[in-house]
Tab-separated table of C-alpha atoms in Angstrom:
chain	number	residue	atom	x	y	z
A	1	UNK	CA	-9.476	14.369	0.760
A	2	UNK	CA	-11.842	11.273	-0.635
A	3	UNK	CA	-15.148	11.897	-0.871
A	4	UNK	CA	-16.936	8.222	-0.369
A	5	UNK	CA	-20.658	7.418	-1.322
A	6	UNK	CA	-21.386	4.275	0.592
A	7	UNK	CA	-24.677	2.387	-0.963
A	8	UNK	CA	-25.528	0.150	2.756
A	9	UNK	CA	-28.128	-2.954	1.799
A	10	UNK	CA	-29.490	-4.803	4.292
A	11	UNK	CA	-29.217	-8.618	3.632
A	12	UNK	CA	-25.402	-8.147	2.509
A	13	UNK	CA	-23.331	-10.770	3.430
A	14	UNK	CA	-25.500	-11.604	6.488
A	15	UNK	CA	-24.321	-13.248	9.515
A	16	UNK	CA	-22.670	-13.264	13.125
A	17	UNK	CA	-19.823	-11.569	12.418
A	18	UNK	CA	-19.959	-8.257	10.967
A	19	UNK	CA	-18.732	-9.530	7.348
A	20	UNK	CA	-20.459	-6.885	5.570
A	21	UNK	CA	-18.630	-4.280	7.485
A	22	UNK	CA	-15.479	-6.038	6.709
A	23	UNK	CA	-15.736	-6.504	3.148
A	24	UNK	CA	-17.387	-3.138	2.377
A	25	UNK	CA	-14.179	-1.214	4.482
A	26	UNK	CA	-11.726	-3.591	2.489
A	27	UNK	CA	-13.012	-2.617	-0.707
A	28	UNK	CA	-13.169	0.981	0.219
A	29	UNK	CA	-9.506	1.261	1.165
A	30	UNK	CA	-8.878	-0.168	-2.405
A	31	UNK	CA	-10.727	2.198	-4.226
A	32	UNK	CA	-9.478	5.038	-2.179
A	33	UNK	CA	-5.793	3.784	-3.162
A	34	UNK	CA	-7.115	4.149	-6.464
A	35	UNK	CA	-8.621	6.939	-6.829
A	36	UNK	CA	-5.581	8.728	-5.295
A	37	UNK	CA	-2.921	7.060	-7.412
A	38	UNK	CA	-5.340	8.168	-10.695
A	39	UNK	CA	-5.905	11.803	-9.395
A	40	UNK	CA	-1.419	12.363	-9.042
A	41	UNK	CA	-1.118	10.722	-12.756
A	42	UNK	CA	-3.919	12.740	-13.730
A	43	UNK	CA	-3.499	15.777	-12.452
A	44	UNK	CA	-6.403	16.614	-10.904
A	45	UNK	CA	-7.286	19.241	-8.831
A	46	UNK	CA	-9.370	16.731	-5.979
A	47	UNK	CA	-9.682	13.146	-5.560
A	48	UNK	CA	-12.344	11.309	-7.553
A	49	UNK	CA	-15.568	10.539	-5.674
A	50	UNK	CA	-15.299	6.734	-4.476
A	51	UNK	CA	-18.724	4.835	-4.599
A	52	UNK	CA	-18.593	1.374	-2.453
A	53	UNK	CA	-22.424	-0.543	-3.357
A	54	UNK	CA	-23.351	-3.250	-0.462
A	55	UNK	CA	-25.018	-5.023	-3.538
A	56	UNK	CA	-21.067	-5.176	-5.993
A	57	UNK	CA	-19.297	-5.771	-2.812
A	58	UNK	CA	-21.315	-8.960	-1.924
A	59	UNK	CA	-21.474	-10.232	-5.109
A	60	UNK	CA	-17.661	-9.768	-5.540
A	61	UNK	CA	-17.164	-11.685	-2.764
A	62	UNK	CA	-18.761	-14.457	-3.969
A	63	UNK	CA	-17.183	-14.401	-7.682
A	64	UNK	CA	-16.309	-18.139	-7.603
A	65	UNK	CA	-20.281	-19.340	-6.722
A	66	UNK	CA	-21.928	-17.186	-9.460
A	67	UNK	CA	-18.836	-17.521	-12.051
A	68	UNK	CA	-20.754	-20.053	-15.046
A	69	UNK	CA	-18.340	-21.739	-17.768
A	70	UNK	CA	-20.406	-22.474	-20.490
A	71	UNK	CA	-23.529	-22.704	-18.699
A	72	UNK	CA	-21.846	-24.918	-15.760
A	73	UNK	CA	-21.143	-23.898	-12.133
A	74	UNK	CA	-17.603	-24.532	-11.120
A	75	UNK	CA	-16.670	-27.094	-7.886
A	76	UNK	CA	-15.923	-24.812	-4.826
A	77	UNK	CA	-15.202	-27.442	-2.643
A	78	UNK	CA	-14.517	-30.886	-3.175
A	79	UNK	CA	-16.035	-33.828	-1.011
A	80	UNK	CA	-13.249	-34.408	1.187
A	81	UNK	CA	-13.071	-30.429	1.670
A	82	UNK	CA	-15.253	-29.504	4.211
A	83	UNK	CA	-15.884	-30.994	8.527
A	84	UNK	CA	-15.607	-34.240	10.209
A	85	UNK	CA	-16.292	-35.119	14.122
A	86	UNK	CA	-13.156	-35.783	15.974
A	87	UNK	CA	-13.292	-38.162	19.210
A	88	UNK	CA	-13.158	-34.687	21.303
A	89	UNK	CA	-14.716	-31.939	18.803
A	90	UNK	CA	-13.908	-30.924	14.747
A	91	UNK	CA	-11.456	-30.761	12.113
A	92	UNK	CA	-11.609	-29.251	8.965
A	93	UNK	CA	-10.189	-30.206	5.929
A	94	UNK	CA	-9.129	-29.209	2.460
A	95	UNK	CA	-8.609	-31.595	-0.426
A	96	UNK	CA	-9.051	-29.650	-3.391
A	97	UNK	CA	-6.111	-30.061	-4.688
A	98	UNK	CA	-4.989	-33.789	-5.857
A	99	UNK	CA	-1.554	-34.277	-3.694
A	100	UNK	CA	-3.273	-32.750	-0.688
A	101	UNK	CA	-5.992	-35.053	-0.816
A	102	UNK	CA	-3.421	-37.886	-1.121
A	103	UNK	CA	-1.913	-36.903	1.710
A	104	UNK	CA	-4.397	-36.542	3.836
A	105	UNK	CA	-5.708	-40.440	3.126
A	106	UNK	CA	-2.434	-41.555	3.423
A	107	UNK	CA	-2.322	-40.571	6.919
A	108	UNK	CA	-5.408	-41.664	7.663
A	109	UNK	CA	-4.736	-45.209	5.881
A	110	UNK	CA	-8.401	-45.305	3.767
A	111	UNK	CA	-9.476	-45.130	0.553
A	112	UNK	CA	-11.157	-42.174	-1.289
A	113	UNK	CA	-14.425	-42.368	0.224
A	114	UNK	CA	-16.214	-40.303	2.436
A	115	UNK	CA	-17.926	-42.882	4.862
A	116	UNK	CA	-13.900	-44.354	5.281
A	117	UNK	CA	-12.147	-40.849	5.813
A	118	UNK	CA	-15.359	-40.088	8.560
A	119	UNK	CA	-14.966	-43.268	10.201
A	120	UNK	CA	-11.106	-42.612	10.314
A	121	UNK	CA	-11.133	-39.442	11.794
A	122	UNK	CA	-13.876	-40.273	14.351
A	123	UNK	CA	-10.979	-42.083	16.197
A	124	UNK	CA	-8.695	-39.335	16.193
A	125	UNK	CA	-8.313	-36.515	18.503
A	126	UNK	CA	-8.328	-33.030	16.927
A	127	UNK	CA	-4.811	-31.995	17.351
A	128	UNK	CA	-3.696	-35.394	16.684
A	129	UNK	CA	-5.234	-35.168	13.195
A	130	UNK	CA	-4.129	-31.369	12.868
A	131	UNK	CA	-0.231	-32.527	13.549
A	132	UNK	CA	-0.255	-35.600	11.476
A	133	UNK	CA	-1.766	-34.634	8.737
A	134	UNK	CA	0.108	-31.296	8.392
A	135	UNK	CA	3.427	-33.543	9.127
A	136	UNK	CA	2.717	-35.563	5.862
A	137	UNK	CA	2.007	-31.920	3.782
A	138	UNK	CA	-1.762	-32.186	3.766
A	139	UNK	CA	-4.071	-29.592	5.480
A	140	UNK	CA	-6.289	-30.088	8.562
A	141	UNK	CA	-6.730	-27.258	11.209
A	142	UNK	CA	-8.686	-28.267	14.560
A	143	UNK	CA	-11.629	-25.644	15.230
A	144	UNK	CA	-11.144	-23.401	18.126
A	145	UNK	CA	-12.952	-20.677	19.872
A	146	UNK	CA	-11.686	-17.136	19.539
A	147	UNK	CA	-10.107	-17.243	23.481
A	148	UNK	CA	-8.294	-20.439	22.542
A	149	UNK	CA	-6.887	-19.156	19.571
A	150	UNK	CA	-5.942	-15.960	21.450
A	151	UNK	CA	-3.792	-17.778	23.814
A	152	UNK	CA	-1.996	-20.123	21.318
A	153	UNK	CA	1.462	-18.786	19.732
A	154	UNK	CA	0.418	-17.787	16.641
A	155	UNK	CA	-2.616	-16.264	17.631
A	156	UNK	CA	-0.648	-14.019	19.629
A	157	UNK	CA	2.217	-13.545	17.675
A	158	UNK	CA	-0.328	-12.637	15.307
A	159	UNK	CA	-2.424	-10.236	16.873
A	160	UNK	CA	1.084	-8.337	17.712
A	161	UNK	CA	1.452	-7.433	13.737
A	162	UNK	CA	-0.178	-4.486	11.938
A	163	UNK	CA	-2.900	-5.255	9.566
A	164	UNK	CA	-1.180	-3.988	6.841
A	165	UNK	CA	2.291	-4.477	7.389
A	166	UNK	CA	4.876	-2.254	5.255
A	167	UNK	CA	8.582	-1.305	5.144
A	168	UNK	CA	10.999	0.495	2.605
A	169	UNK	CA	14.109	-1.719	1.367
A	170	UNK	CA	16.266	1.180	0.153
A	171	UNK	CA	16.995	4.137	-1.334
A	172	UNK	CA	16.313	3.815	-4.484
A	173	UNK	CA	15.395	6.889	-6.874
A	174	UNK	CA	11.696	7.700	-7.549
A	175	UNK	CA	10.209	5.844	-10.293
A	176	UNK	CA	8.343	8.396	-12.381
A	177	UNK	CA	4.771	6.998	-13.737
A	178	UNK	CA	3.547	8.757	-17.123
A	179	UNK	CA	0.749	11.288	-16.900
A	180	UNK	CA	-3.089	9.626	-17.558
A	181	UNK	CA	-5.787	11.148	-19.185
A	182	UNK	CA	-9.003	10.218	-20.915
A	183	UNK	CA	-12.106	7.702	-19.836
A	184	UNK	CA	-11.136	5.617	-18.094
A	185	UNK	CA	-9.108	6.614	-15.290
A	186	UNK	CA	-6.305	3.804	-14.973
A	187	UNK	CA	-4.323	4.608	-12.015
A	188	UNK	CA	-1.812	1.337	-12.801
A	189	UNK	CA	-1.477	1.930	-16.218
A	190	UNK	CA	1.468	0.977	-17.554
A	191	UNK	CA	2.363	-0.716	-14.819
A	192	UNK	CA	4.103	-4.722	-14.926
A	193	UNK	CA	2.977	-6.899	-12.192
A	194	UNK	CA	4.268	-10.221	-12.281
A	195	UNK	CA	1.632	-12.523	-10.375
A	196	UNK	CA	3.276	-15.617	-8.436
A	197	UNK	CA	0.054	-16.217	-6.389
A	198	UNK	CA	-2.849	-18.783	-5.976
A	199	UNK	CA	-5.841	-19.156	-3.964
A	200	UNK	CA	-7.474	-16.962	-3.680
A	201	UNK	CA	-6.259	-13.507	-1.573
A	202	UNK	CA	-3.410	-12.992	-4.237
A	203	UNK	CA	-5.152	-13.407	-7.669
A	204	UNK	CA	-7.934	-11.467	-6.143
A	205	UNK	CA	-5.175	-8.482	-5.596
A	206	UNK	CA	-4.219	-8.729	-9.324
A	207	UNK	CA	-7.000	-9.461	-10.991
A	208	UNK	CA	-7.788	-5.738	-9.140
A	209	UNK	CA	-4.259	-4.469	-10.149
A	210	UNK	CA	-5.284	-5.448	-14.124
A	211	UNK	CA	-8.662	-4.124	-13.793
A	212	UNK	CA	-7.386	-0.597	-12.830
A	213	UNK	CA	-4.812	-0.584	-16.168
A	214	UNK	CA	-1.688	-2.611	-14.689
A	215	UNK	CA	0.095	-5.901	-17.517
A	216	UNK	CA	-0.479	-8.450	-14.938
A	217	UNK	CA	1.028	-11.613	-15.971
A	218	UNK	CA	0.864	-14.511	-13.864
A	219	UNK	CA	3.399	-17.237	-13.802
A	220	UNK	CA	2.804	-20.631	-12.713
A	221	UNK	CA	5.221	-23.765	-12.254
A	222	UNK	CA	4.254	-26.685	-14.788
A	223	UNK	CA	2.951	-28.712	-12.156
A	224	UNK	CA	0.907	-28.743	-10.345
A	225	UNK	CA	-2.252	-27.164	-12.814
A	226	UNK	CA	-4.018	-24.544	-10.771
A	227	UNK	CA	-7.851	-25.773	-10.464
A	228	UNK	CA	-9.633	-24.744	-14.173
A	229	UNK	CA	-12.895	-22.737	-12.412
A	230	UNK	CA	-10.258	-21.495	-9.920
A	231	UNK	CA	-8.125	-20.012	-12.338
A	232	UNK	CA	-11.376	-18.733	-14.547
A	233	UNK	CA	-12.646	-16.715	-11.389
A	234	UNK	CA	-9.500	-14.880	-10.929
A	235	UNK	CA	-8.030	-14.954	-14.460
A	236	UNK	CA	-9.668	-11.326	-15.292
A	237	UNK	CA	-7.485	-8.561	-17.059
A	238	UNK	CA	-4.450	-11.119	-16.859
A	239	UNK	CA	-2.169	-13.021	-18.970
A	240	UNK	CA	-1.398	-16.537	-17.964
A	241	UNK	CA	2.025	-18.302	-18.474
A	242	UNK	CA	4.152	-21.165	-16.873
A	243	UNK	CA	7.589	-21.167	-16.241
A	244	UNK	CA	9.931	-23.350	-13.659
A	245	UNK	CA	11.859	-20.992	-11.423
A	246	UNK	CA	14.500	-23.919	-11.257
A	247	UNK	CA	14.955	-24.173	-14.677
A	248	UNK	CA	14.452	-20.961	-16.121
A	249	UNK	CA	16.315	-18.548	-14.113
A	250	UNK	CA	17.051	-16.425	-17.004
A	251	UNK	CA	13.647	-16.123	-18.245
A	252	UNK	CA	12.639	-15.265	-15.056
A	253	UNK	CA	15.585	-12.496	-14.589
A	254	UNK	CA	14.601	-11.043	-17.812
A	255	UNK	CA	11.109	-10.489	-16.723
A	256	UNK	CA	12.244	-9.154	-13.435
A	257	UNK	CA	14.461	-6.545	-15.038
A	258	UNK	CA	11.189	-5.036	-16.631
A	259	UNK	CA	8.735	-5.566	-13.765
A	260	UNK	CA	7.661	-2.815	-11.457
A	261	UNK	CA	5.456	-5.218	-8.864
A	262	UNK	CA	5.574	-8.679	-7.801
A	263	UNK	CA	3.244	-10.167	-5.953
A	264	UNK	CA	3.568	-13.681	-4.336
A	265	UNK	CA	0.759	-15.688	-2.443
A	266	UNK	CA	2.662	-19.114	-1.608
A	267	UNK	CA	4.404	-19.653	1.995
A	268	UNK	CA	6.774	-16.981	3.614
A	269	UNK	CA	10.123	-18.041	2.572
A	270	UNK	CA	9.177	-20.650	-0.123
A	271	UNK	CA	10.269	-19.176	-2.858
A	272	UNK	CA	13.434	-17.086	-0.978
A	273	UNK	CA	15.433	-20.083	-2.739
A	274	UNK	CA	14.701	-18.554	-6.010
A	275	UNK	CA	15.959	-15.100	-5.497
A	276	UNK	CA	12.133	-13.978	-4.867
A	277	UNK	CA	12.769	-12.580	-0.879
A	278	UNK	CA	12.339	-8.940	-1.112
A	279	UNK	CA	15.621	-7.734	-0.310
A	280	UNK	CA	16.679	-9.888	-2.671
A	281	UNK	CA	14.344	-8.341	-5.592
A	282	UNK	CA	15.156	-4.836	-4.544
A	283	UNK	CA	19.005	-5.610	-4.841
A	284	UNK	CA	18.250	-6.639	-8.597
A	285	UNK	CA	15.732	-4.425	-9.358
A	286	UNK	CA	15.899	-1.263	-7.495
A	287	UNK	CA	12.542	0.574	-7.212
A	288	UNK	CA	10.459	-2.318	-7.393
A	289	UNK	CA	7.356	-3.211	-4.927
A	290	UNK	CA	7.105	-6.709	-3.201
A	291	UNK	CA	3.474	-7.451	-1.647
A	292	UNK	CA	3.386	-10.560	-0.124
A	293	UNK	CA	0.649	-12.289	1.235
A	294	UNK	CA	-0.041	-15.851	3.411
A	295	UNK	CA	-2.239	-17.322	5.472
A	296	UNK	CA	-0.783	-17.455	9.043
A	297	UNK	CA	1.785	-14.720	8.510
A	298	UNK	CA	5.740	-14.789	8.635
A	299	UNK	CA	6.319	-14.846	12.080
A	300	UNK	CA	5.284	-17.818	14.488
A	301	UNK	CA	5.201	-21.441	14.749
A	302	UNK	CA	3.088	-21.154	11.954
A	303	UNK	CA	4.739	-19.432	9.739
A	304	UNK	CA	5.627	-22.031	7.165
A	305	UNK	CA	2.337	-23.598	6.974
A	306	UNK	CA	-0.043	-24.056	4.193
A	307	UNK	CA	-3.676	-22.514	4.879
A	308	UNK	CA	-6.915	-21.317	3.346
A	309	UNK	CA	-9.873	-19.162	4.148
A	310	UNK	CA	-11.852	-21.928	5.614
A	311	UNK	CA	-9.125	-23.678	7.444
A	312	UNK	CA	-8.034	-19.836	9.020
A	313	UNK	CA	-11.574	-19.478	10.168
A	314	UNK	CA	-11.695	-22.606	11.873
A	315	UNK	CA	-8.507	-21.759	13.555
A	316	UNK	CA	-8.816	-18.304	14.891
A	317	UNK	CA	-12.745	-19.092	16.178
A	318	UNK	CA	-14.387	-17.570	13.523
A	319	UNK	CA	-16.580	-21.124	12.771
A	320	UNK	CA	-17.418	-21.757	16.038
A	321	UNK	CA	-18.790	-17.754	16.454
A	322	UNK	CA	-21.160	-18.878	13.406
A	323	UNK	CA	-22.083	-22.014	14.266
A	324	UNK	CA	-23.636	-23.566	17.067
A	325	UNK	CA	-23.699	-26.341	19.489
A	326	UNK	CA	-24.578	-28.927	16.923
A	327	UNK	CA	-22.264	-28.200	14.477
A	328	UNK	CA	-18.865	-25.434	13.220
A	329	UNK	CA	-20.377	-22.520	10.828
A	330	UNK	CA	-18.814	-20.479	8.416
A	331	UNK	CA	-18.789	-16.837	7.364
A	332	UNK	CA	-21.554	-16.057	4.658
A	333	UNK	CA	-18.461	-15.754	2.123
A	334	UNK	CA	-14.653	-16.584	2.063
A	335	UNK	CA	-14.094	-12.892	3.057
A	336	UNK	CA	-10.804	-13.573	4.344
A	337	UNK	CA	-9.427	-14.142	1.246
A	338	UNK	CA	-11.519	-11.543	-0.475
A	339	UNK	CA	-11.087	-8.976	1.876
A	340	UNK	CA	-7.274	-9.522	1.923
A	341	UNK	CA	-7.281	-9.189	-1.688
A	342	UNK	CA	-8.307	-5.972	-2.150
A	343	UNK	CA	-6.168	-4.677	0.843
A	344	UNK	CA	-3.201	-5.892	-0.779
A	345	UNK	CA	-3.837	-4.556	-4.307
A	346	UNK	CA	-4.518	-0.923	-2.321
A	347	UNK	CA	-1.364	-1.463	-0.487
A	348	UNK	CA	0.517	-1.895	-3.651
A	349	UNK	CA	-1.423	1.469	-5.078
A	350	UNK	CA	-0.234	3.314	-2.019
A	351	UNK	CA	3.182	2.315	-2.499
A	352	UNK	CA	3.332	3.226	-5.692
A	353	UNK	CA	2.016	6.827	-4.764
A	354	UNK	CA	4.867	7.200	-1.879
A	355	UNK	CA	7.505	6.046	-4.728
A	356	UNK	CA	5.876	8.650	-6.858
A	357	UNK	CA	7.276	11.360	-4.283
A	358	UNK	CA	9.866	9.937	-1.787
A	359	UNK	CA	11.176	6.904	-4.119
A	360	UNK	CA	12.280	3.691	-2.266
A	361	UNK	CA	11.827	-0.111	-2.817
A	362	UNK	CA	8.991	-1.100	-0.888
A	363	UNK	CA	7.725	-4.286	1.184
A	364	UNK	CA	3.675	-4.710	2.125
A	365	UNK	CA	2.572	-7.855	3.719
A	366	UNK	CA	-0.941	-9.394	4.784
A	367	UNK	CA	-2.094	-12.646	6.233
A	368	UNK	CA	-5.088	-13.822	6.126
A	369	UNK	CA	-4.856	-14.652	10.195
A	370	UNK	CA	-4.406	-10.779	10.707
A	371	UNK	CA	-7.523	-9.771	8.767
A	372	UNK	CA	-9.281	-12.808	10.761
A	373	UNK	CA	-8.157	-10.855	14.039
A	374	UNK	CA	-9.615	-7.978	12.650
A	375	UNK	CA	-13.039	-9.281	11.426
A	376	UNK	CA	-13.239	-10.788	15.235
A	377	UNK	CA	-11.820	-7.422	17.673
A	378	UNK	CA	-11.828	-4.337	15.210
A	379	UNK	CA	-14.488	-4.413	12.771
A	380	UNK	CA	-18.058	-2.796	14.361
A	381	UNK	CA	-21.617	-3.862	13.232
A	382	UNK	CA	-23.414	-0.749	11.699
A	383	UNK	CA	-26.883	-0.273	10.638
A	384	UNK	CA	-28.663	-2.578	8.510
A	385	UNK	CA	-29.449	0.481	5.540
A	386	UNK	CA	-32.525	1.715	3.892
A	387	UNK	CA	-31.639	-0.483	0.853
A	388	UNK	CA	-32.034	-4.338	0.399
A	389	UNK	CA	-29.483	-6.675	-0.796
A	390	UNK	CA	-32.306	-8.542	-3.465
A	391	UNK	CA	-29.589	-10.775	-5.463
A	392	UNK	CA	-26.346	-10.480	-7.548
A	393	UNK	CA	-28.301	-9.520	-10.577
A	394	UNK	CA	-27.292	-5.989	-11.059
A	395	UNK	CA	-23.642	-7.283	-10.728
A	396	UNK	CA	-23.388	-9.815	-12.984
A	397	UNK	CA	-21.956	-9.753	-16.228
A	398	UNK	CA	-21.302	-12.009	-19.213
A	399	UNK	CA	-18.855	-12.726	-22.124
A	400	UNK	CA	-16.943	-14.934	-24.489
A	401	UNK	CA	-13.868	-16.206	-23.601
A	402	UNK	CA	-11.335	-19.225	-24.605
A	403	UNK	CA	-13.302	-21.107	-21.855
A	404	UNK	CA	-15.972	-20.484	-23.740
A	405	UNK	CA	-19.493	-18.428	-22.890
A	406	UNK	CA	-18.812	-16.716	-18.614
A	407	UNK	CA	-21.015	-15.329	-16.727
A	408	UNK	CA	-19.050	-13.528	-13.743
A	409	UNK	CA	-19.306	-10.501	-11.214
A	410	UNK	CA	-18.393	-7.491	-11.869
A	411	UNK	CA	-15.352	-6.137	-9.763
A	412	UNK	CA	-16.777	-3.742	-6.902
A	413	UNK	CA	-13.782	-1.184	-6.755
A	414	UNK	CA	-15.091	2.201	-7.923
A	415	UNK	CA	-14.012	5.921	-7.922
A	416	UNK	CA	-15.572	8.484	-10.721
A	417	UNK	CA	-14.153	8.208	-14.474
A	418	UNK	CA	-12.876	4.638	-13.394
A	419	UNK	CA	-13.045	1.392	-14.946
A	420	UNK	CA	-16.375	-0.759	-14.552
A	421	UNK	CA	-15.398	-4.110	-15.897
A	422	UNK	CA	-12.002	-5.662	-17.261
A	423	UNK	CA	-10.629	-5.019	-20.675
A	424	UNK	CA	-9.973	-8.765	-21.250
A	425	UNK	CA	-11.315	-11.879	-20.079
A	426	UNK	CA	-9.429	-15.070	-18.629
A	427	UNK	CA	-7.174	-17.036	-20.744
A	428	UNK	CA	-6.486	-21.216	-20.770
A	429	UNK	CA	-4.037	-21.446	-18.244
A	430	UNK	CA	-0.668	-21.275	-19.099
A	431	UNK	CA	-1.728	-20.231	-22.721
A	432	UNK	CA	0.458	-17.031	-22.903
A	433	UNK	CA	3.829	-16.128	-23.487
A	434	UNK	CA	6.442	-16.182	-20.248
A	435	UNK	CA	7.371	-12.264	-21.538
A	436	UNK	CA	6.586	-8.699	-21.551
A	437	UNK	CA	4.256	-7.784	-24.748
């Protein structure tokens, strides 16, 4: 049995929805994985206390606003990222990245500049711009209210799915982790977790995964560049290399063959052409976990699309529950992806446990949609706390990295005689080695 010492601030993560609540039982179930995947390699006689601070949790889940490089805060959104009046109600878009926000001024036939792309969609209906602009590979989702997104197809195929969502591929023989001892606890010592994720749910999960002891490297294709203060946020406790799954199939193989996780964050089914479904894994490398994780989910009309926090609450309601009748809101964080992230890296500590004792390739899935459905029907309000949420101080941190000076926050996953910060900070991108040290 876990013991867990909840620290409840008020001002945490404060809004309409009960986001606190959400994040704090997300980052729980993560630590409790832990805790119980470090007390079987240890050998201990009970389960180490978990602790779950209000105060780490919040500030976790805004890592990319108080992450500094060198003394500069990093770009969360750019300009063309963020809502626009339709001719019947609001879109929302996201242009971060370069070819999405081509794509998305292609179809709307303008210029890079806000006053154009404003004008442009002002004219448009909302689904219009949600289907055209998803046609030509950008990303636009129309905002709906909770009941409307309850009755469209996804949202119900959607709500039909478990939040976590796990199966066993085969029979494979237990995979026998060493024994741990010593301070710090690392429950995924020694394990290899290769990282084929981005923004943000997935590099949140392994950037957990290296804090607790796991070799997480991440592999990237050459183009294009993940986002410099993106990859700095998430880049904790990992190793960073590129490699082109076209190309270098036998690189890629090799790694495989000495990889006990993989973890992938892009589309369901995008990268089955590679070898990468998990049957396919499991065939080649019995024993191994697959956690995948998406934003719609892999079932649905939706399935194949591209989507991120903000665009999955506008979806499934959650903006217009925190906004009003001037104008969409947002949650108080992108807890979505946070939350997601540390359900998947417990997931993958769970499975490990259960391979400790019945053996097994196994299979866990999230999607960011499902934890949206939660955060809307399953998650309660409780009471504000005897404690005050006063600012990330306490949870900040600072270093020296290849980036240069960081200032970052401190992961909020906790149990007794476990790690409080990552062993190494975040490489360039693409700096390391595509192998196994």
């Amino acid at each position: 049995m876990t013991v867990i010492k909840t620290m409840v601030r008020e001002g945490a993560l404060q809004g309409r929805l009960p986001a606190r609540e959400l994040a704090r039982a997300c980052v729980e179930s993560c630590a409790s994985a832990a805790a119980g995947l470090a007390a079987l390699r240890a050998g201990l006689d009970r389960v180490p206390e978990v602790r779950v601070d209000d105060g780490a949790v919040a500030t976790a889940f805004h890592s990319e606003r108080h992450l500094l490089v060198d003394g500069r805060a990093p770009v969360t959104f750019a300009p063309l990222s963020r809502f626009w009046r339709t001719s019947d109600g609001w879109v929302r878009t996201h242009a971060n990245y370069p070819h999405h926000r081509a794509r998305l001024l292609g179809v709307l036939g303008v210029p890079e500049d806000v006053g154009a792309v404003e004008a442009a969609l002002a004219e448009r209906t909302s689904a219009e711009v949600e289907e055209s602009v998803y046609a030509a590979g950008g990303l636009a989702v129309a905002l709906r209210t909770p009941e409307e997104w309850a009755a469209h197809e996804q949202g119900a195929e959607v709500a039909r799915r478990p939040l976590v969502e796990h199966e066993r591929l085969d029979e494979a023989r237990a995979r026998v982790l060493a024994p741990i001892d010593g301070t710090p606890l690392l429950p995924a010592a020694g394990v290899r977790v290769l990282d084929l994720t981005r923004v943000l749910a997935g590099p949140v999960a392994t950037r957990t995964l290296a804090l607790l002891g796991a070799d997480v490297l991440r592999l990237d294709p050459p183009y294009p560049p993940e986002l410099p203060d993106q990859h700095a946020d998430t880049g904790f406790g990992k190793r960073s290399a590129l490699l082109d799954l076209a190309a270098d199939r036998a690189a890629f193989e090799e790694l495989l063959a000495g990889a006990d996780v993989v973890v992938t964050g892009y589309r369901p089914g995008a990268l089955d052409r590679f070898g990468l479904s998990p049957r396919a894994l499991a065939e080649r490398r019995p024993g191994i976990v697959v956690a995948q994780v998406s934003a719609w989910g892999a079932f649905g009309p939706w399935a194949g699309r591209r989507g991120f926090d903000s665009l999955v609450q506008v979806a499934t309601g959650i903006a217009a529950v925190e906004g009003s009748k001037e104008a969409p809101g947002a949650l108080p964080a992108q807890a979505l992806d946070h939350g997601t992230g540390y359900l998947l890296a417990g997931a993958v500590l769970r499975a490990l446990t259960e391979q400790a004792s019945e053996g097994g390739s196994r299979f866990v899935r999230l999607a960011l949609a499902r934890t949206a459905q939660w955060l809307l029907n399953g998650v309660t309000a409780g009471p504000a706390g005897e404690l005050s949420y006063d600012g990330p101080g306490p949870w900040l941190a600072e270093t020296n990295s290849a980036l240069g000076p960081l200032r970052y926050a401190l992961p909020p996953v906790s149990f007794t005689g476990g790690p409080v910060d990552w062993t190494r900070p975040p490489t360039l991108w693409g700096s390391d080695s595509a192998r196994w040290d």
